[in-house]
Amino acid sequence: MDALVVQSSNALACMRLHHHTYHRHQIPTIGVRKDNNKSLLRAVGSAKTAGSTNLQFENLIWPSPSDEIPFWKKDFPAWDMNSEQPVDIAKDSDLLHVVHVTAEMAPIAKVGGLGDVVTGLARACLSRGHKVDVMLPFYECIQKQQINDLALLTTYNSFHDGNWVPTNAYRGLVSGIPVIFIEPSNQFFKGQYVYGGSYNELEAYLFFSRACLEWMQVTGIQPDIIHIHEWQTSGLPILYWDMYHYLSLQKPRLVITIHNMEHYGECSQEQLNKCGLDGSIYATVDKAVDDRTIGHNPERLCLLKGGIVYSNAVVTVSPTYLQQTLCSGWLASTLIQNRDKYCGILNGIDTAMWNPATDVFLPAKFNAQRIEGKKMCKLFVQRGLGLGSEYNRPGNIASRITDKVPLVVCITRLVAQKGLHLITHAIKHVEQHGGQMVVLGKASDGRVEREFEALADMHNQGSSIRILLMYSEELSHMLYAAADMVLVPSIYEPCGLAQMIGMRYGAVPVVRKTGGLADTVFDMDDQSHAEIANGFLFEGIDEGSLNWALDRAFSYYREKPKEWGDVVRKIMEIDNSWSNTAGKYIDVYNSIRMKQ
Ligand code: ADP
């Protein structure tokens, strides 16, 4: 630690100032150009790949914690994902029309991995030649300038609580994907954030589910597949089979992807009545009753269970999570009964959106062959956050980074699932062992937020820890690029994208062996998996288990720098892209589609 040159003493004064200006679910600004700071515009995105590193290094305008505008909020070159469709993908012969009905979509309405998955899978299927649309609530917080070619498509009525609600359907393009935005004229989906508005969320999503089917009915559009996600849209398969299939919709078949079994959409019969169904019909074990309340509260239903029962295919997001959900949790019996239509497909990442060789948010680009830009990203982030860095040491700039101080990042929603006690322990452990750590996280629970604020107060004044309580897409890209390690200590993790994104940006994963983490990370010290080894695993949920993995990662980093470099290059080339797994979804679609 004493080898470090501390950058700035007023770092945290500035950072705390900015904490409170960012909020959960803040909408990122990909594709939006703000032209009020030309200097950083020159610095970021100046080279496509990590070519003349020293030149880039000397020309870079370095950020400082005392900058009036923090470095992740400055100007970035416009990023037009419309032009980033992969061109070399072979087209499928048997083409489908798929409509995703979802509560989230990256980057315009992203809260967590669900948004990334919808966009990534939709883009992968589009590039294989399929017709794909996404249907999304027109949240008030969506920035309209992020939507290309936005136009009103249809005005129609959809049902809620005994009334027909005038509703607009808009059409626009997001990241090259056609999106239909549903905008009711009532209070639903109003507010600053995707979730947590001052309206009844369950009723709003039931309304949205019906409004999507109503729109199909009104326009006569009948896709082959309606692909729904999570509890929010789980009312749709029930509405489809018990209402719209008796009206005009015949062709669509339903797929549900469960991204997280923990959220299941607790629903009363009365609430189901409000979308026009007879709630009492669904209060049976084979339909949608919440099994835990049988005998004392038959009123309580579970939308996710209804979605599982009424969909033609049920997918969850990794093979290990599939097994876990069949063995534990109260929905296990429903899943076992529906085992023949239930499968696990590992999520992918969108390798055009997450590409360190072209990422507009990075101060220097890099790839597995030209890795030097990664060092610059690390230094850039260290300087910008006021973390100790070796920039001021004598010698050639690029070569003077001796990299004895591992930088660990943890980018996550701050919820119990993510292993909060392990994150807080890691902060202490990393500091004690001479590393640096940045937590970028947003809590939805006030108690958790206060706990992390207290931690930020305690640690952010020093030179090795930064706890940033906000949502920032831009900063997340920079942190993945800067990191030597990405920590994912989840108690359970259906799939997890952070470890995959981290690897794509050369950050070695240190993760708890559960769910999709167990399917994507293989331990460096496990000789039986030497050829696929790519990170450090631990199994227990105790602090000692985490220490064991972190200590092994730190030793490897410090004592075997050449081998570490080899691992960094290796993980950057692992193919976790959607092109690898979208085909499995297409197989599922084909297995249930209505044959002509
Ligand atoms: P989950 O869906 O449970 O939130 P995943 O690992 O599947 O977890 O996906 C999380 C996604 O959200 C990743 O793209 C991650 O980078 C992003 N993310 C999480 N928290 C933040 C944050 N505070 N700021 C920016 N991005 C975040």
Coordinates of C-alpha atoms and ligand atoms in Angstrom, one line a residue, residues 104 110-117 259-260 347 354 410-415 417-418 439-443 468-477 480 488 490 492-499 501 517, ligand 1:
E104 CA -37.6 -4.3 -18.9
K110 CA -33.1 -1.6 -17.6
V111 CA -33.0 -2.4 -13.9
G112 CA -31.0 -5.6 -13.9
G113 CA -30.2 -8.6 -16.1
L114 CA -33.8 -9.0 -17.4
G115 CA -33.4 -5.9 -19.5
D116 CA -30.1 -7.2 -20.9
V117 CA -31.5 -10.6 -21.7
H259 CA -35.2 -15.1 -14.5
N260 CA -35.6 -15.2 -10.7
N347 CA -28.2 -16.5 -20.8
W354 CA -20.4 -5.3 -24.3
C410 CA -18.7 -5.5 -7.6
I411 CA -21.6 -4.1 -9.7
T412 CA -24.9 -5.2 -8.4
R413 CA -28.4 -4.5 -7.1
L414 CA -27.9 -4.3 -3.3
V415 CA -30.4 -7.0 -2.3
Q417 CA -29.7 -12.4 -2.9
K418 CA -26.4 -10.8 -3.9
V439 CA -18.8 -1.2 -5.3
L440 CA -21.4 0.2 -7.7
G441 CA -24.7 -0.7 -6.3
K442 CA -28.2 0.5 -5.8
A443 CA -30.4 -0.5 -2.9
L468 CA -21.0 4.3 -5.1
L469 CA -24.7 4.0 -4.3
M470 CA -26.3 4.7 -7.7
Y471 CA -27.1 3.2 -11.0
S472 CA -24.8 4.2 -13.9
E473 CA -24.6 2.2 -17.1
E474 CA -21.6 4.3 -18.2
L475 CA -19.6 3.8 -15.0
S476 CA -20.4 0.1 -15.0
H477 CA -18.7 -0.3 -18.5
Y480 CA -15.6 -3.8 -15.8
V488 CA -20.2 -12.0 -7.5
S490 CA -24.5 -14.3 -4.5
Y492 CA -28.3 -17.7 -5.1
E493 CA -27.9 -16.6 -8.7
P494 CA -30.2 -17.8 -11.5
C495 CA -27.7 -17.0 -14.2
G496 CA -25.7 -13.8 -13.5
L497 CA -24.4 -11.5 -16.2
A498 CA -21.8 -9.6 -14.2
Q499 CA -19.3 -12.5 -14.3
I501 CA -19.5 -9.2 -18.8
L517 CA -22.2 -18.9 -11.7
Ligands
ADP1 P1 -29.7 -9.3 -11.7 O1 -30.5 -9.5 -13.0 O2 -30.1 -10.1 -10.6 O3 -29.7 -7.8 -11.3 P2 -27.4 -10.0 -13.4 O4 -26.0 -10.2 -13.0 O5 -28.1 -11.0 -14.2 O6 -28.2 -9.6 -12.0 O7 -27.5 -8.6 -14.2 C1 -27.2 -7.4 -13.7 C2 -27.1 -6.3 -14.8 O8 -27.3 -5.1 -14.2 C3 -25.6 -6.3 -15.3 O9 -25.7 -5.8 -16.6 C4 -25.0 -5.3 -14.4 O10 -23.8 -4.6 -15.0 C5 -26.1 -4.3 -14.2 N1 -26.1 -3.5 -13.0 C6 -26.4 -3.9 -11.7 N2 -26.3 -2.9 -10.8 C7 -25.9 -1.8 -11.5 C8 -25.6 -0.5 -11.2 N3 -25.7 0.0 -9.9 N4 -25.2 0.4 -12.2 C9 -25.1 -0.1 -13.4 N5 -25.4 -1.3 -13.8 C10 -25.8 -2.2 -12.9

